[in-house]
PDB file of C-alpha atoms in Angstrom:
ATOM      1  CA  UNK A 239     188.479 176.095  42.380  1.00 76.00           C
ATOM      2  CA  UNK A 240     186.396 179.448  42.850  1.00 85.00           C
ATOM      3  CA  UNK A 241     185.632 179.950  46.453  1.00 91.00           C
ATOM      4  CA  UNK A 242     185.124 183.117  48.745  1.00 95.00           C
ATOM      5  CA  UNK A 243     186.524 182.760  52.491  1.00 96.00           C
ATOM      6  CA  UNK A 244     184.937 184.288  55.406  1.00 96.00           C
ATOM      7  CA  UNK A 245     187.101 183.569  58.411  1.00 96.00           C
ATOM      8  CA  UNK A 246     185.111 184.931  61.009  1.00 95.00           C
ATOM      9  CA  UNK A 247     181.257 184.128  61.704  1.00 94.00           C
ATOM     10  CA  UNK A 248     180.937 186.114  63.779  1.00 96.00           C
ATOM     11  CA  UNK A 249     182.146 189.827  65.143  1.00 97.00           C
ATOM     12  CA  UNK A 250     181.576 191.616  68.005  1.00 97.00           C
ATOM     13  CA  UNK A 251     183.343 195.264  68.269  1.00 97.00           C
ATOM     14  CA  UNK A 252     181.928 198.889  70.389  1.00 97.00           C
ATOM     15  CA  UNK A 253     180.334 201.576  68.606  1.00 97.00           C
ATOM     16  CA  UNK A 254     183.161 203.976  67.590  1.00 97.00           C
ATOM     17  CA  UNK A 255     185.704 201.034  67.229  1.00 97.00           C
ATOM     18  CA  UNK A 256     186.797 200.440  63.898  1.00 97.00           C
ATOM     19  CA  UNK A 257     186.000 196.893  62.303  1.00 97.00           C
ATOM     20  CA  UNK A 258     187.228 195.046  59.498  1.00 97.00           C
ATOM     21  CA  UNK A 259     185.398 192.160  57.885  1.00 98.00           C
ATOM     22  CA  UNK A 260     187.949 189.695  56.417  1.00 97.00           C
ATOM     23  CA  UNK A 261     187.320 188.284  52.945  1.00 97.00           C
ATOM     24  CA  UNK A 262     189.648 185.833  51.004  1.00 97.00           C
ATOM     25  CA  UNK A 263     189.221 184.567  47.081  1.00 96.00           C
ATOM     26  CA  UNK A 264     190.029 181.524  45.195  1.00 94.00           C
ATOM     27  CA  UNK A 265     189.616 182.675  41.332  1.00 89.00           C
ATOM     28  CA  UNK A 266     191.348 181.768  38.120  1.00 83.00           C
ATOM     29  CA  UNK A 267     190.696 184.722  36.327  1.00 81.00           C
ATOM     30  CA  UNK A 268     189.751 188.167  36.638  1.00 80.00           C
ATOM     31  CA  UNK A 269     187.091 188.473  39.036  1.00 86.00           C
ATOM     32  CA  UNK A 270     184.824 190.970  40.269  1.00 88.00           C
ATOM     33  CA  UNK A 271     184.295 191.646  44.283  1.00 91.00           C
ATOM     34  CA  UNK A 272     181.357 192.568  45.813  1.00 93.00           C
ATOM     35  CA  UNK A 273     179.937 192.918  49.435  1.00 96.00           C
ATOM     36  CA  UNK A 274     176.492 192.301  50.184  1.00 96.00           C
ATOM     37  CA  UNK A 275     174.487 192.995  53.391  1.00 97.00           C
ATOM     38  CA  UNK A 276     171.732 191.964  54.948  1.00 95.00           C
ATOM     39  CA  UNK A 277     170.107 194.437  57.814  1.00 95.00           C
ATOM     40  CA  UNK A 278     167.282 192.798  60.360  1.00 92.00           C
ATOM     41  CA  UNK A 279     164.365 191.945  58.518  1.00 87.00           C
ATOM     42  CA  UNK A 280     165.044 193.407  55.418  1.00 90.00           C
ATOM     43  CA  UNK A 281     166.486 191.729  52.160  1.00 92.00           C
ATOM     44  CA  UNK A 282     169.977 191.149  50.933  1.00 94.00           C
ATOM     45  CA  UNK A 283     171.321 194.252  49.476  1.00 94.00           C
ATOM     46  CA  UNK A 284     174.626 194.975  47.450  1.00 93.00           C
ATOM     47  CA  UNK A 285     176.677 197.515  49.633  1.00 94.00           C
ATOM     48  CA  UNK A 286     179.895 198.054  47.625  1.00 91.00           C
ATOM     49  CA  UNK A 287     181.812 196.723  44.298  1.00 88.00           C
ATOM     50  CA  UNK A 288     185.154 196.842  43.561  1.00 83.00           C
ATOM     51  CA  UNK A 289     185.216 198.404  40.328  1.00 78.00           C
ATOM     52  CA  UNK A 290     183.557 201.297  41.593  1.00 77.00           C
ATOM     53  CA  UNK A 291     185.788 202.161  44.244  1.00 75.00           C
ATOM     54  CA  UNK A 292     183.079 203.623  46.475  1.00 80.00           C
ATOM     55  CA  UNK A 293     182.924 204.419  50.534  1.00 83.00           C
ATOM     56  CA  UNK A 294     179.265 203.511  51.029  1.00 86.00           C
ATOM     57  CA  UNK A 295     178.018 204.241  54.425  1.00 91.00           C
ATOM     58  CA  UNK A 296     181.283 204.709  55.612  1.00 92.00           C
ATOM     59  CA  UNK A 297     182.759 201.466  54.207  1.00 94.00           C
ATOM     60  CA  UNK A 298     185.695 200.975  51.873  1.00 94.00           C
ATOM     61  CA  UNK A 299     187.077 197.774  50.500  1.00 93.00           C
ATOM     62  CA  UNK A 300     190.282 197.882  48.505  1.00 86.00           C
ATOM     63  CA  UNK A 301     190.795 194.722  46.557  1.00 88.00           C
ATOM     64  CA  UNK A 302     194.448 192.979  47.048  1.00 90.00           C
ATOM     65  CA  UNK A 303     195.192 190.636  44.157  1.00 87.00           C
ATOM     66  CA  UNK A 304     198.566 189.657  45.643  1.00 90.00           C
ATOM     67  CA  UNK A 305     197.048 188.444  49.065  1.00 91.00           C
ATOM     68  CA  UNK A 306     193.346 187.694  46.892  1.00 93.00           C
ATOM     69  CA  UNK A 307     191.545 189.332  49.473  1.00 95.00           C
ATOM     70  CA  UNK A 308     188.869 192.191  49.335  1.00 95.00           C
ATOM     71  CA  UNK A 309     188.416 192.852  53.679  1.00 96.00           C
ATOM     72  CA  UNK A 310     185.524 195.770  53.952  1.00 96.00           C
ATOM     73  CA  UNK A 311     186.628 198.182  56.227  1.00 96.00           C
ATOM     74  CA  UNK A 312     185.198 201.748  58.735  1.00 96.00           C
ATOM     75  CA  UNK A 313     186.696 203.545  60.753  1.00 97.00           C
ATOM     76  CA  UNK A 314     183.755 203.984  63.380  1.00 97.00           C
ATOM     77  CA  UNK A 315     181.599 201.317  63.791  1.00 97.00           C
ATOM     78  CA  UNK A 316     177.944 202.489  64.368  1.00 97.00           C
ATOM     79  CA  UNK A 317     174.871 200.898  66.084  1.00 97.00           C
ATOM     80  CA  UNK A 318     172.960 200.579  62.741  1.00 96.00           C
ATOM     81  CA  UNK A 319     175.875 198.464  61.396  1.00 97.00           C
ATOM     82  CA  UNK A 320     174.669 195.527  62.531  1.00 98.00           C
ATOM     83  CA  UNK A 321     174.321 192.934  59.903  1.00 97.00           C
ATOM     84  CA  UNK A 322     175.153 189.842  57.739  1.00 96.00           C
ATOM     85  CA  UNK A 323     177.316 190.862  55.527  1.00 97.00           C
ATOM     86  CA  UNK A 324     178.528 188.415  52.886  1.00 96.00           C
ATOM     87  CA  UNK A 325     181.510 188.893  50.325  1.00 96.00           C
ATOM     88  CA  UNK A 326     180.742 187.382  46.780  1.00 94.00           C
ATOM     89  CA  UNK A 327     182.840 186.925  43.645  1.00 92.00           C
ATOM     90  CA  UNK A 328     181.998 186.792  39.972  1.00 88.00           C
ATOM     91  CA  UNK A 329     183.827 187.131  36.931  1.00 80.00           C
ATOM     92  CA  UNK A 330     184.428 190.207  34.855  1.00 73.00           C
ATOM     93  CA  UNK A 331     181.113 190.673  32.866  1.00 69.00           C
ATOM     94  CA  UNK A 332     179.830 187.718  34.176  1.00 72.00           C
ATOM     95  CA  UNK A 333     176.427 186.632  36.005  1.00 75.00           C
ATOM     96  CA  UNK A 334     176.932 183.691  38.421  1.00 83.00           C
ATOM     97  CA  UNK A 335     177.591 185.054  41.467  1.00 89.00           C
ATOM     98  CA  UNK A 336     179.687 183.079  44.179  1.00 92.00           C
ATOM     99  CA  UNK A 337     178.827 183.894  48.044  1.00 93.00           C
ATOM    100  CA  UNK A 338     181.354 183.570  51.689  1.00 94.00           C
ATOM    101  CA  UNK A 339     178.865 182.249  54.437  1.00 94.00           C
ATOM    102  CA  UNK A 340     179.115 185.497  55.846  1.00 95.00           C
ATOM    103  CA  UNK A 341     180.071 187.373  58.682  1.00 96.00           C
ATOM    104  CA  UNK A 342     177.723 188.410  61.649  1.00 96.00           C
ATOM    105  CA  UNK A 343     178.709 191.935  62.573  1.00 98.00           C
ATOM    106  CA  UNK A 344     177.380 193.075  66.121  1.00 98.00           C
ATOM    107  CA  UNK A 345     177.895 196.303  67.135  1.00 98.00           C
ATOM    108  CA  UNK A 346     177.392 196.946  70.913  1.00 96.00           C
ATOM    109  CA  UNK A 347     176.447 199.733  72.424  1.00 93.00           C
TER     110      UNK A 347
ATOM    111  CA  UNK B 300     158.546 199.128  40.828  1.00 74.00           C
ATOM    112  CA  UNK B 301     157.857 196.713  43.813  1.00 82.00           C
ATOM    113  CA  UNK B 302     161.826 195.101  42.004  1.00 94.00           C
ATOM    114  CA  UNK B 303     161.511 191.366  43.254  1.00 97.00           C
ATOM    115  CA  UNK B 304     159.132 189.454  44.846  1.00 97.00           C
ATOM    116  CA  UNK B 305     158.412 185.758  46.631  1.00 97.00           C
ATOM    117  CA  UNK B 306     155.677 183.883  47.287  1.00 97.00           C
ATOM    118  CA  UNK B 307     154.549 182.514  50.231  1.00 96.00           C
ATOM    119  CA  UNK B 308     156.880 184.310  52.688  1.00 95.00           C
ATOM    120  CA  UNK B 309     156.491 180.881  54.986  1.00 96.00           C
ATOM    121  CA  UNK B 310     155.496 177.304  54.812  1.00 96.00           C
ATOM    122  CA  UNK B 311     155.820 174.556  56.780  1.00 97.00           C
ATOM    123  CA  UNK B 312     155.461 170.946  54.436  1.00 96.00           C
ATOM    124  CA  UNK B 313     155.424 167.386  56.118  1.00 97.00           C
ATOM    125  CA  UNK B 314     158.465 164.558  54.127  1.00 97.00           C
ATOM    126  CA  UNK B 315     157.018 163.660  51.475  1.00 97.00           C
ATOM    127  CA  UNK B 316     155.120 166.797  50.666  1.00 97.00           C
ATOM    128  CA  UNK B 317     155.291 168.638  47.296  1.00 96.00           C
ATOM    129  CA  UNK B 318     155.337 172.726  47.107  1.00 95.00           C
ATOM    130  CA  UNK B 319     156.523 175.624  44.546  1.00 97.00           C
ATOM    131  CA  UNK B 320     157.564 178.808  45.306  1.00 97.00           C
ATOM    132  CA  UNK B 321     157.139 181.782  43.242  1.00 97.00           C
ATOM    133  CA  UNK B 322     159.667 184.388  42.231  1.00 98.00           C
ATOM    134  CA  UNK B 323     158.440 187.560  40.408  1.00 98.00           C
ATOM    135  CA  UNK B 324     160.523 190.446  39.498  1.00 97.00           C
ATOM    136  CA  UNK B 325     159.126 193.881  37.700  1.00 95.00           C
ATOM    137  CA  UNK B 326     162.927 195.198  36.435  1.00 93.00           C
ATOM    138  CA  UNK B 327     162.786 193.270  33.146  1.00 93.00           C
ATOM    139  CA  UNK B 328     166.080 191.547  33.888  1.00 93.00           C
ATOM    140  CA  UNK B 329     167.491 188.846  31.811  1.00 92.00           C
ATOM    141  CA  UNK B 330     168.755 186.558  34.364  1.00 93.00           C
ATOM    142  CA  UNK B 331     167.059 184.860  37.572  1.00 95.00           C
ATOM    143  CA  UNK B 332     168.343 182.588  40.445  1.00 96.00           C
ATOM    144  CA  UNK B 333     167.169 180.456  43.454  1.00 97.00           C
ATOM    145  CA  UNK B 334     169.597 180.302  46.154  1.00 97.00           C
ATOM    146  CA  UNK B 335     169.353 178.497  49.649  1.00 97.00           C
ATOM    147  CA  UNK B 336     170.637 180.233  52.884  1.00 94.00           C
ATOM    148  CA  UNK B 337     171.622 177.760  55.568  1.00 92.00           C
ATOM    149  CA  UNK B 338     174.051 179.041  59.006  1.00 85.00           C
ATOM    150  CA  UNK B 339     177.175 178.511  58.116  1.00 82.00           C
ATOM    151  CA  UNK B 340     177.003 178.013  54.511  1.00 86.00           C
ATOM    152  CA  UNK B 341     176.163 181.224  53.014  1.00 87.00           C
ATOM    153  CA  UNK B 342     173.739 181.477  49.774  1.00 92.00           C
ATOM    154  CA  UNK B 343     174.126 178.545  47.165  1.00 94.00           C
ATOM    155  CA  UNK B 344     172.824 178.223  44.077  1.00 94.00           C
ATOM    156  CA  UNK B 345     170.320 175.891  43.593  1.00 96.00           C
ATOM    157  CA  UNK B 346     169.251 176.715  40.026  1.00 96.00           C
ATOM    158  CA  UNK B 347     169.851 179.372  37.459  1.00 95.00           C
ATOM    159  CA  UNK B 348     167.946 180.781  33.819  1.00 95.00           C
ATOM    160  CA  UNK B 349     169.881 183.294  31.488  1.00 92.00           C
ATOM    161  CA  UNK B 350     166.119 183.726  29.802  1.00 92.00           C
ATOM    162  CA  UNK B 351     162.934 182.786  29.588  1.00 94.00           C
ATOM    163  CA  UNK B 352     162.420 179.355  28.503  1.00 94.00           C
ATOM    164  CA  UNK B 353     165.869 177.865  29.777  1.00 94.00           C
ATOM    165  CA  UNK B 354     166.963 176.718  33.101  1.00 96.00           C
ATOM    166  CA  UNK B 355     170.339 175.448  34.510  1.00 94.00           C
ATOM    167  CA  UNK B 356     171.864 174.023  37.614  1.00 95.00           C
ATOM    168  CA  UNK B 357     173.741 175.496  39.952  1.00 93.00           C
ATOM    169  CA  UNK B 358     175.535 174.650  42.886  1.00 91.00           C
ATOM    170  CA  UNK B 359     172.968 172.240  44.749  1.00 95.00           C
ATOM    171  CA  UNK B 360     170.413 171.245  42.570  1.00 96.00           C
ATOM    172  CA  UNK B 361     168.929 168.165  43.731  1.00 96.00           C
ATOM    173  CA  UNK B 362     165.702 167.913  44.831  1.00 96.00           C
ATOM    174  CA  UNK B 363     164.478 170.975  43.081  1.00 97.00           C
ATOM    175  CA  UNK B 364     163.518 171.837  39.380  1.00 97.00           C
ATOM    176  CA  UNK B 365     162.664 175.357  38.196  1.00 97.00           C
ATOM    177  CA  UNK B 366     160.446 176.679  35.234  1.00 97.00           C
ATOM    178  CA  UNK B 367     160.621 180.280  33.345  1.00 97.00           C
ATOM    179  CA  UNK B 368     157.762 180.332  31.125  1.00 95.00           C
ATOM    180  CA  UNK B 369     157.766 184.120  31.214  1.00 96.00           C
ATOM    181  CA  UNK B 370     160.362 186.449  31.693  1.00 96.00           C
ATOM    182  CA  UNK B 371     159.398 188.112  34.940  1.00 97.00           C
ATOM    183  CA  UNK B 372     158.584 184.663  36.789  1.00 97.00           C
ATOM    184  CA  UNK B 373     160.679 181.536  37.898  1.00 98.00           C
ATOM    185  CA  UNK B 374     159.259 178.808  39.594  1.00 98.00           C
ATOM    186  CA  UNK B 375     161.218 176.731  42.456  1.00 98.00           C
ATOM    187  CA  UNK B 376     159.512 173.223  43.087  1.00 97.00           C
ATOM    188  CA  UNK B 377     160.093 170.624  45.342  1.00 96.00           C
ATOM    189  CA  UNK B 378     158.693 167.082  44.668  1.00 92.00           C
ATOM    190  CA  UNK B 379     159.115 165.483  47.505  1.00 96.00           C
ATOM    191  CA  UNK B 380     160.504 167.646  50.245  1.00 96.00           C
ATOM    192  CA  UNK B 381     163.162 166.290  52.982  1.00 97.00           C
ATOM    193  CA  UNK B 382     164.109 167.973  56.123  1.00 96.00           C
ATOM    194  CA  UNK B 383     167.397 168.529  54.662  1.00 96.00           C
ATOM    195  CA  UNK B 384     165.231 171.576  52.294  1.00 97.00           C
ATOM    196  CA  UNK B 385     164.577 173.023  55.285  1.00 97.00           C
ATOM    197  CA  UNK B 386     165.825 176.904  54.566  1.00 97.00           C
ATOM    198  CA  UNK B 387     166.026 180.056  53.448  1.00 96.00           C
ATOM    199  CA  UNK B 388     165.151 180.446  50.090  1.00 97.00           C
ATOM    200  CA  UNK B 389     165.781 183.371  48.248  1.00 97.00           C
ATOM    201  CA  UNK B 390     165.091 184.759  44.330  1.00 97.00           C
ATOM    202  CA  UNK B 391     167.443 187.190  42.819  1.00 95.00           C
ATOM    203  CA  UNK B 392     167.759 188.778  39.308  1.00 94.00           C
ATOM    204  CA  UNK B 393     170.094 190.493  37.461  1.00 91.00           C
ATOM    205  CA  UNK B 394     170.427 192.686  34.104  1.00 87.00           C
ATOM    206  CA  UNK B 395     172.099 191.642  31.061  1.00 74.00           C
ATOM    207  CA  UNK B 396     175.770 193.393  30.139  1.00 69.00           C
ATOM    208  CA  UNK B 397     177.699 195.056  32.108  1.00 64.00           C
ATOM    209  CA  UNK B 398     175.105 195.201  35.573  1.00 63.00           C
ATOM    210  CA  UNK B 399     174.852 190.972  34.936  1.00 61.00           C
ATOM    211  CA  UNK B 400     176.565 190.618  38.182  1.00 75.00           C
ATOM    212  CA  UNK B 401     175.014 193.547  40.549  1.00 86.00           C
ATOM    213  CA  UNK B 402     172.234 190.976  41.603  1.00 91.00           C
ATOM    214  CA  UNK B 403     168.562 192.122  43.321  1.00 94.00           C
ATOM    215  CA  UNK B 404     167.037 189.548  45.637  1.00 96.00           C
ATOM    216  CA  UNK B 405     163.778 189.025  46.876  1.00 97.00           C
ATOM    217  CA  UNK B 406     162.940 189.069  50.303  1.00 95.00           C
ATOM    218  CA  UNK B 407     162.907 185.003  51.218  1.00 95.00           C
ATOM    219  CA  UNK B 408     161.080 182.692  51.483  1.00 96.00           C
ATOM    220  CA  UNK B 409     161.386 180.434  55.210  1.00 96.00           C
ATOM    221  CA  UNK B 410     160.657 176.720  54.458  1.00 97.00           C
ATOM    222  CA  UNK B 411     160.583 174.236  57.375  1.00 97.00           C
ATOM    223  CA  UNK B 412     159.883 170.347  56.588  1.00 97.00           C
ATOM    224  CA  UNK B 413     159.015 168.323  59.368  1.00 96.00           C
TER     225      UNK B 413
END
């Protein structure tokens, strides 16, 4: 069965600590990985793909097909981190878009 | 490009009550969804189109049916709603090829039922 794991509801690190958002896939197939986020009032936004192998705002996310996880990762967590930020899966060239029930990231001051 | 759009932002609908809420989006894009956000659960799918004039269901589709007469619209209605359709709804679109699955959502849509 497809499914997209987010352990942790909820996470609570210091500004300056780093943080890493876990994220673990069920997929028969070749999928694609995505993270999502979703600041305070605003709509959900895509933040990084796999495929493109970006650091976007200071995040990175390597995908691991031997452990089928995708964890987003920074260094330095900052204030204006704070989010929902939800992992998603869909197939290679596909449409249909799977989603993790997300992780709460708090980042104190 | 104001990229995609929902209407009414709130509502609050007694059991029994029927409602539709619009999704609009200005990119041109193939493909449109309605997803549900509940703590917890994440975003599921409720219903799907790959096109204007076809519909399919996704995830959690009961209780809801969906209409894309024109390309830049779809249409989530609820019949009879249940305090279990009390949500988040959001509308998101996405290109055809190879952006199909970068997807642009709307901004919600908060939907009690009392």
């Amino acid at each position: 069965a497809q499914r997209v794991t987010q352990p942790e509801k909820l996470l609570s690190v210091f500004k300056g600590a780093p943080v890493e958002l876990k994220c673990n896939y069920s997929y028969s197939g070749s999928p694609e990985l995505f993270w999502y986020v979703q600041y305070s009032r605003q709509r959900l936004q895509l933040l990084l793909r796999h495929i493109s192998r970006e650091s976007i705002k200071g995040f990175t996310a390597d995908l691991n097909k031997g452990e089928t996880s995708f964890h987003l990762k920074k260094p330095f967590a900052q204030e204006e981190d704070s989010a929902m930020y939800y992992c998603a899966l869909s197939s290679t060239g596909g449409f249909k878009t799977i989603f993790g029930a997300g992780t709460r990231l708090f980042v104190k001051a | 490009n104001a990229g995609v759009t929902q209407t009414p932002k709130f509502r609050v609908l007694k059991t029994g009550q029927s409602m539709t809420l619009l999704c609009a989006q200005d990119m041109n894009h193939e493909y449109m969804y309605w997803y549900r956000q509940d703590p917890g659960m994440g975003l599921r799918l409720i219903h799907y189109s790959v096109g204007e004039g076809t519909t399919a269901k996704g995830e959690v589709p009961d209780g809801y049916n969906v209409s894309r007469l024109k390309k830049q619209n779809f249409l989530l209605g609820l019949e009879s709603a249940a305090p279990s359709q009390t949500s988040v709804y959001f509308c998101a679109s996405s290109s055809l090829g190879q952006g199909a699955n970068e997807q642009y959502f709307g901004p919600g849509t908060r939907l009690t039922v009392t």
